[in-house]
Short mmCIF file of C-alpha atoms in Angstrom, two decimals:
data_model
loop_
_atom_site.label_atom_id
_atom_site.label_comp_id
_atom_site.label_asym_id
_atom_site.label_seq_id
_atom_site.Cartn_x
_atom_site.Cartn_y
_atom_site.Cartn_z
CA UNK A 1 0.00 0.00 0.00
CA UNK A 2 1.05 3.64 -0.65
CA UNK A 3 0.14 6.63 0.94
CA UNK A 4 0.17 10.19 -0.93
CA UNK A 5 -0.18 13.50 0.42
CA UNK A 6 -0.87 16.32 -2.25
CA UNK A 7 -0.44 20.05 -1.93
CA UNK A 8 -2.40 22.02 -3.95
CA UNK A 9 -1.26 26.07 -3.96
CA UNK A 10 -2.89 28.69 -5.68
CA UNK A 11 -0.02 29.61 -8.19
CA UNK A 12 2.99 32.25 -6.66
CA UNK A 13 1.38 34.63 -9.35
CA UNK A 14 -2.29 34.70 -8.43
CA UNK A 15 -3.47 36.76 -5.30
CA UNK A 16 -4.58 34.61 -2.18
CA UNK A 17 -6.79 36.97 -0.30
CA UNK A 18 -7.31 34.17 2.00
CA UNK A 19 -3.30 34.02 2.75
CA UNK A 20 -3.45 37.75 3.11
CA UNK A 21 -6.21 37.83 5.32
CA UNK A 22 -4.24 35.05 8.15
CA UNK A 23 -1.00 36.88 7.91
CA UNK A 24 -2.58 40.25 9.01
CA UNK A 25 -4.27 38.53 11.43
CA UNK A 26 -1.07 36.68 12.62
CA UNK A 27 1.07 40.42 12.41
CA UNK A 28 -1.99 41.87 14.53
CA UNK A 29 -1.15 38.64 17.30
CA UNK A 30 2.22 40.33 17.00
CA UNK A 31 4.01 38.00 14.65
CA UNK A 32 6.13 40.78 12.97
CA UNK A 33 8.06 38.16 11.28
CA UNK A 34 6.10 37.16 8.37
CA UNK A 35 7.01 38.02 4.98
CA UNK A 36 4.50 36.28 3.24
CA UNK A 37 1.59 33.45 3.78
CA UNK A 38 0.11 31.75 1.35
CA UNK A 39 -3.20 28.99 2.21
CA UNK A 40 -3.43 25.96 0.13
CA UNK A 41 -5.18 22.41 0.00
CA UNK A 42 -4.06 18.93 0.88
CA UNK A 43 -5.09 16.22 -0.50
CA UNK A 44 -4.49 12.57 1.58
CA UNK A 45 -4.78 9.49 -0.77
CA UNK A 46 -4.16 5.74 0.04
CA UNK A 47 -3.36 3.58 -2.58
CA UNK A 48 -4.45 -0.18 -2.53
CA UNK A 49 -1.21 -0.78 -4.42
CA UNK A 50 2.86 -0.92 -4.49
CA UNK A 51 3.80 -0.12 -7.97
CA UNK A 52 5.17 3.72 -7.38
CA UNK A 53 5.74 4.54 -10.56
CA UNK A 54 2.13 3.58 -11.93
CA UNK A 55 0.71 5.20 -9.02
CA UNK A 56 2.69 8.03 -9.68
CA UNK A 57 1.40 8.80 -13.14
CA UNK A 58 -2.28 8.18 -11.70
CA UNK A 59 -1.90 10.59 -8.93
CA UNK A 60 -0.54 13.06 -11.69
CA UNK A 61 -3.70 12.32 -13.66
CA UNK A 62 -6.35 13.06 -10.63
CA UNK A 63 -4.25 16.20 -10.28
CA UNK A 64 -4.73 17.18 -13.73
CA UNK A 65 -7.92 16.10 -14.01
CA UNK A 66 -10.05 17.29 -11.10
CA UNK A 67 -7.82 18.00 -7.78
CA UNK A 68 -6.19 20.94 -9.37
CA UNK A 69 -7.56 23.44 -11.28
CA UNK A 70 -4.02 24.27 -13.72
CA UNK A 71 -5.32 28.34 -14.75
CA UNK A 72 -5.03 29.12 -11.02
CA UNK A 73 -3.08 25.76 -8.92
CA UNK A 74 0.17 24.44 -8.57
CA UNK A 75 0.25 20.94 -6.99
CA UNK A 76 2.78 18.80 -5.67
CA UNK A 77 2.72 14.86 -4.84
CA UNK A 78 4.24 13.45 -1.96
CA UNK A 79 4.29 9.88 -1.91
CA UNK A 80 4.98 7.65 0.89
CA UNK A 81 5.10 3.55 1.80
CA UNK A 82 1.96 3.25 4.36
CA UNK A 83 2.65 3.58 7.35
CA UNK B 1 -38.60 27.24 -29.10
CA UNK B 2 -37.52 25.43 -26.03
CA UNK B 3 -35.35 26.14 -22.85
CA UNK B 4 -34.26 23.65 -20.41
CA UNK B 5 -32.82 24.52 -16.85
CA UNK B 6 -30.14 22.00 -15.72
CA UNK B 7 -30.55 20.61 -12.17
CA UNK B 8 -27.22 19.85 -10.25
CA UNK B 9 -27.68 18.73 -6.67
CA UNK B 10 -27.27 21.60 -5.15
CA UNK B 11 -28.48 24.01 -7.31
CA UNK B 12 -30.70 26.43 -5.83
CA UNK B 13 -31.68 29.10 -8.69
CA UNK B 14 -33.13 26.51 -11.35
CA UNK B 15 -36.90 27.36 -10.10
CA UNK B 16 -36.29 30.83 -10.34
CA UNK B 17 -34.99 30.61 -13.98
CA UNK B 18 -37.54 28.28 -15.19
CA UNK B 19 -40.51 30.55 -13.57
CA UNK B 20 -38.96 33.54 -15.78
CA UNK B 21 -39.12 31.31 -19.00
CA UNK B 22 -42.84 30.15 -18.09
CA UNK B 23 -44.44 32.38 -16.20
CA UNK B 24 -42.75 36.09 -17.35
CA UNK B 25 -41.33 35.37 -20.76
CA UNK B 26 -44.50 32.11 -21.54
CA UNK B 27 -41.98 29.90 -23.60
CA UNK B 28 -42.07 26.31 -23.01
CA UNK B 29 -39.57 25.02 -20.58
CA UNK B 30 -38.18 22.18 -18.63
CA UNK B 31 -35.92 20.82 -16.01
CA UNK B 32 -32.85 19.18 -17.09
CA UNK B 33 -31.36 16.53 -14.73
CA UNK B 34 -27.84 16.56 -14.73
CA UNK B 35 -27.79 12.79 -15.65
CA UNK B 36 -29.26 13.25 -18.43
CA UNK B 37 -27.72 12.80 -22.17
CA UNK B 38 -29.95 13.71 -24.34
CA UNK B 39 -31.03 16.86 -25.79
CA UNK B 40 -32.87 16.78 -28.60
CA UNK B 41 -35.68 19.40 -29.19
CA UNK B 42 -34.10 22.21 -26.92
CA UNK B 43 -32.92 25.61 -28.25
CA UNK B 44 -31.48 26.87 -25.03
CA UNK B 45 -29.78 25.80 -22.17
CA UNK B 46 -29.38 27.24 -19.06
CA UNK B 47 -26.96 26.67 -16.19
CA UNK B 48 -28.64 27.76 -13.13
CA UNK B 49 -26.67 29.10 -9.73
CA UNK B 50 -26.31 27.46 -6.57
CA UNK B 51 -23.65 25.03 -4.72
CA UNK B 52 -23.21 22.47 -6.91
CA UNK B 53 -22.29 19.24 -5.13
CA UNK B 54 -21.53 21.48 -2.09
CA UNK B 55 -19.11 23.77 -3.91
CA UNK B 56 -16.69 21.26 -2.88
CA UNK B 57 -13.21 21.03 -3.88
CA UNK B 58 -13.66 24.47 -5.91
CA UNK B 59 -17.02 26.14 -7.15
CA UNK B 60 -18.27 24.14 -10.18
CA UNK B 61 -15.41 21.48 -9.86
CA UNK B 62 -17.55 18.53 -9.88
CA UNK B 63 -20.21 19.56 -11.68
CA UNK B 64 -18.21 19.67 -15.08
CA UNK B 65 -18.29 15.57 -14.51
CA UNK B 66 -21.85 15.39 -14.76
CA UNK B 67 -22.99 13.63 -17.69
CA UNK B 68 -24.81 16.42 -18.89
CA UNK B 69 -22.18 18.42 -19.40
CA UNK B 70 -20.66 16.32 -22.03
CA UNK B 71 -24.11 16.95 -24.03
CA UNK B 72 -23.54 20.56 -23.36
CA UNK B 73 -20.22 20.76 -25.01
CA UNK B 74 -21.82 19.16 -27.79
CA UNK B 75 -24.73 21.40 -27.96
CA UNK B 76 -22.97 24.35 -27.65
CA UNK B 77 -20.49 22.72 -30.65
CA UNK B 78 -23.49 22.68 -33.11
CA UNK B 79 -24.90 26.13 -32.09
CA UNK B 80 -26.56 25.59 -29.26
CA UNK B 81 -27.34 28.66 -27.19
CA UNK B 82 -25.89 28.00 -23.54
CA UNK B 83 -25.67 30.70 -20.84
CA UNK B 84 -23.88 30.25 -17.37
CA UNK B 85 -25.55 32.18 -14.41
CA UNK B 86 -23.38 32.70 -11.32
CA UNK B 87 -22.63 28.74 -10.26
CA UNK B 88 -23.24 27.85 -14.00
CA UNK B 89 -20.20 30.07 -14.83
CA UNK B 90 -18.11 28.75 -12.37
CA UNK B 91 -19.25 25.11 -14.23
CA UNK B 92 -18.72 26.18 -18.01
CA UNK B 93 -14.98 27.87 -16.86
CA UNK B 94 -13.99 24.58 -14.67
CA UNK B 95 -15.73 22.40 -17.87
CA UNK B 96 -13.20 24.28 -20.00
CA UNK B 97 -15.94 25.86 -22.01
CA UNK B 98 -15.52 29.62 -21.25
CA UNK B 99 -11.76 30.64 -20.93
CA UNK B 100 -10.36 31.63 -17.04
CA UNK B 101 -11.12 30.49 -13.07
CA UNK B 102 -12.97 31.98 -10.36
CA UNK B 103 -10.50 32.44 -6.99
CA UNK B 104 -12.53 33.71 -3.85
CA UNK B 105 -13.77 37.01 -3.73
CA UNK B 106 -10.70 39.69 -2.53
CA UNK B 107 -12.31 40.74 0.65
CA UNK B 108 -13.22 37.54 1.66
CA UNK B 109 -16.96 38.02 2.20
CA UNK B 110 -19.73 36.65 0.65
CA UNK B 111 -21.12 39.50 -1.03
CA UNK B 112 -24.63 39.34 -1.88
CA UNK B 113 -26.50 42.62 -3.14
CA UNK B 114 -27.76 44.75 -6.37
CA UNK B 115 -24.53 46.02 -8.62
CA UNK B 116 -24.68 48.06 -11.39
CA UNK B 117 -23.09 46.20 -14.99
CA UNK B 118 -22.11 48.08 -18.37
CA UNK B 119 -23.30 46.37 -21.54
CA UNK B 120 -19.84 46.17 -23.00
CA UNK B 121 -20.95 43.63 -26.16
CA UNK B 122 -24.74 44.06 -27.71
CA UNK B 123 -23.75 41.87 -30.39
CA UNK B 124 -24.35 39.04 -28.92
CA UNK B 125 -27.27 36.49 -28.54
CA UNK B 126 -27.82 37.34 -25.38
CA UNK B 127 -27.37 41.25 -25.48
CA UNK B 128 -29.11 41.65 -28.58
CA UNK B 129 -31.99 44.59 -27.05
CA UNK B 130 -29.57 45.99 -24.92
CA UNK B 131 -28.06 49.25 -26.32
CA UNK B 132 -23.97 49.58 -26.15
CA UNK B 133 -22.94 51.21 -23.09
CA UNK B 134 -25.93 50.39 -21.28
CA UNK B 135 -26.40 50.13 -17.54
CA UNK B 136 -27.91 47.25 -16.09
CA UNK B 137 -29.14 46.91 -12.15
CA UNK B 138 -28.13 43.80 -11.20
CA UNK B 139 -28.24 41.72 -8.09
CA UNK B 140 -24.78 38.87 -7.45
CA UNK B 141 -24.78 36.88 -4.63
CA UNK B 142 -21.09 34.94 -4.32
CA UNK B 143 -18.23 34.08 -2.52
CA UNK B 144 -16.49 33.00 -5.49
CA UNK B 145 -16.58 35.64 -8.02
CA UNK B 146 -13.05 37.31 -8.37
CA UNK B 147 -12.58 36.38 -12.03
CA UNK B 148 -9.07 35.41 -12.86
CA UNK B 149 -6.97 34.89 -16.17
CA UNK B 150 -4.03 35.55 -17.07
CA UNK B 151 -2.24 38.68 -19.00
CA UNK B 152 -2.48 37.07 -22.42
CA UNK B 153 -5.73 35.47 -22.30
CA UNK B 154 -7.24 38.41 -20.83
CA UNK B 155 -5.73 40.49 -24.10
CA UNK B 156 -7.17 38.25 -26.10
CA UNK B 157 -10.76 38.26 -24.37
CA UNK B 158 -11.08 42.20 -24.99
CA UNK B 159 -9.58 41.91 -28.55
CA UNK B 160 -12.40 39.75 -29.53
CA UNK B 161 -14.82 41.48 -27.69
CA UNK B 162 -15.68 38.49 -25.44
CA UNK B 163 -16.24 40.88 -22.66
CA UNK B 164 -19.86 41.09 -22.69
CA UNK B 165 -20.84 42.72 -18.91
CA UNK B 166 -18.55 44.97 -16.54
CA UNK B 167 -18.70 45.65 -12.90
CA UNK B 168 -18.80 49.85 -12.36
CA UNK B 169 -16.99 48.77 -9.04
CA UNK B 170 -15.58 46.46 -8.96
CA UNK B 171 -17.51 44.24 -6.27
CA UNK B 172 -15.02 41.03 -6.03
CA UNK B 173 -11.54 41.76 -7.59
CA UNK B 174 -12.17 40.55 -10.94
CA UNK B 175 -9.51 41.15 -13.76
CA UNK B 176 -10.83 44.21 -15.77
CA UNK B 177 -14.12 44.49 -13.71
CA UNK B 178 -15.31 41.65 -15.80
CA UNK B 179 -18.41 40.05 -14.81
CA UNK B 180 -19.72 38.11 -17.77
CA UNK B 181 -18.18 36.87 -20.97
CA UNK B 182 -18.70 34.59 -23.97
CA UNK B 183 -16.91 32.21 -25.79
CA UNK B 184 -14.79 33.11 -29.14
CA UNK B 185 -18.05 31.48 -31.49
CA UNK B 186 -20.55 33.82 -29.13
CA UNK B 187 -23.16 31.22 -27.94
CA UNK B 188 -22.02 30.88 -24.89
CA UNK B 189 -22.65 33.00 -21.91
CA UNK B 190 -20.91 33.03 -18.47
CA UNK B 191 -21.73 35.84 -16.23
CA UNK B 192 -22.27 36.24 -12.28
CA UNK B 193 -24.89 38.45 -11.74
CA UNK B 194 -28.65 37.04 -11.53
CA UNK B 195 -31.00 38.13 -14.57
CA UNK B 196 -33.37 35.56 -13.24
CA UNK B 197 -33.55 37.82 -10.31
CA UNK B 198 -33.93 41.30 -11.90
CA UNK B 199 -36.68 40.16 -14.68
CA UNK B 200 -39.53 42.02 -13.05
CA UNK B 201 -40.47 45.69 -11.08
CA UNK B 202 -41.93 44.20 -8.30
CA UNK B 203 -38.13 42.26 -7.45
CA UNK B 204 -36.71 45.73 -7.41
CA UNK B 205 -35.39 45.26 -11.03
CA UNK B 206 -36.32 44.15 -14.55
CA UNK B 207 -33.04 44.84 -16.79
CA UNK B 208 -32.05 41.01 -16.40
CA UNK B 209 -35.81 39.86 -18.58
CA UNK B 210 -34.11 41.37 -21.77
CA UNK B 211 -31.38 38.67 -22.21
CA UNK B 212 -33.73 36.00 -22.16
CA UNK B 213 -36.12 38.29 -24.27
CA UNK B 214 -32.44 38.94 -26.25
CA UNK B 215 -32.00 34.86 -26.46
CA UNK B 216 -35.66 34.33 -27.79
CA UNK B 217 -35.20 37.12 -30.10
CA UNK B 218 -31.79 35.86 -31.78
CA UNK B 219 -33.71 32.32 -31.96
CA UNK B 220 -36.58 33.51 -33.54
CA UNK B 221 -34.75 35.44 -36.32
CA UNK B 222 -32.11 32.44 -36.63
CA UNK B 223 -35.44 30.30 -37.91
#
């Protein structure tokens, strides 16, 4: 079995008002140390199978095909033996 | 002439749509379950608002899976007429169909209230009785409406006049106060403020009747 943990992030050229909005919030808890804050998704899959490199390119496709949306997110797979 | 209203689960403006066909505008109309396949006999298709599926994931993200939607795409590929209202252009962009994405609005809030639009395109089915320049009164009610694409495709939008309705203010954050646009062949609409909600006086508005009247009109003369 494999585990997979994807980060989805609004791309480093499209405004996350959401990001903003936390960072101000963290700077007004006196957290003067923030230069920038960005909010994302993650996406926690188990796989019922140990071939990596097939479930690699099917974890590319679900990015591709629904778990990202590629005009506005960036996404990154992290996958793992389950633990 | 026929309109159907596609149902989602979740949708929650498909009743008021399909009251303005019947009961304001008296053309014949019916429900479209997002299952279905098959849409033979309909001239018009509209893609009501609400929270598809929950909005989950992102606004309209599971929706374009429907099996409908497919049929749409085909539809809209023969000359269908096909206009997106508030959810329903968060579907057509996710489906593809209309270029760009919707990102959350800039300050956060759900906004919902009347906003004023500029008729920016009255060359199109839907804007056909409209006169250039024209201000509409229009009600939006999103959380999802900052409207998002990049430099290029943006450029390209406004060079083939594909901007068809702009924000005065700009409510949400939207690129170029854009608030509804169609594709490159025209017959598609996307836009988020409700014209189902502004087609009569007593609502507090009519100036959203006169697309459907403009979508009836451009069918009639297409005959």
């Amino acid at each position: 079995m494999l585990e997979a943990e994807i980060r989805v992030m609004l791309k480093k050229t499209v405004l996350d008002p959401q990001g903003q909005v936390v960072k101000h919030a963290l700077e007004s808890l006196n957290h003067k140390d923030i230069e920038d804050l960005r909010v994302g998704r993650l996406v926690y899959v188990k796989l019922n199978t140990d071939d990596r490199e097939g479930a690699k390119q099917n974890l590319e496709k679900m990015c591709k095909q629904l778990l990202a949306n590629p005009i506005i997110e960036d996404y990154k797979i992290y996958l793992n033996p389950s633990t | 002439m026929k309109f159907g209203v596609v149902v989602f689960p979740g949708s929650n403006c498909d009743r008021d749509c399909y009251y303005v066909i019947k009961d304001i505008l008296r053309k014949p109309v019916s429900y479209i379950w997002h299952k279905e396949t098959d849409l033979n006999g309909f001239d018009c298709v509209i893609l009501p608002g609400g929270f598809s599926h929950g909005d989950y994931l992102r606004a309209g993200a599971i929706a374009r899976f429907s099996p409908v939607m497919n049929t749409i795409a085909d539809f809209a590929d023969k000359g269908g007429v096909v206009i997106g209202i508030c959810n329903g252009f968060q579907i057509l962009l996710e489906a593809g169909l209309l270029p760009g994405a919707m990102l959350r609005n800039k300050g956060l809030h759900f906004i919902c209230r009347y906003e004023y639009i500029k008729v920016e395109n009255s060359d199109t089915p839907f804007t056909g009785i409209y006169k250039m320049g024209q201000i509409l009164r229009m009600p939006i009610a999103h959380n999802d409406g900052n409207y998002y694409l990049d430099d290029e495709g943006v450029a390209d939008l406004e060079k083939n006049k594909q901007v068809v309705f702009r924000y005065l203010s700009n409510p949400n954050g939207s690129v170029n106060n854009i608030a509804g646009i169609v594709n490159k062949k025209g017959n598609i609409l996307g836009m988020m403020p409700h014209p189902e909600r502004s087609s009569e006086t007593a609502l507090g508005s009519k100036d959203g009747l006169y697309i459907f009247e403009s979508m009836v009109k451009w069918l009639e003369n297409k005959r």
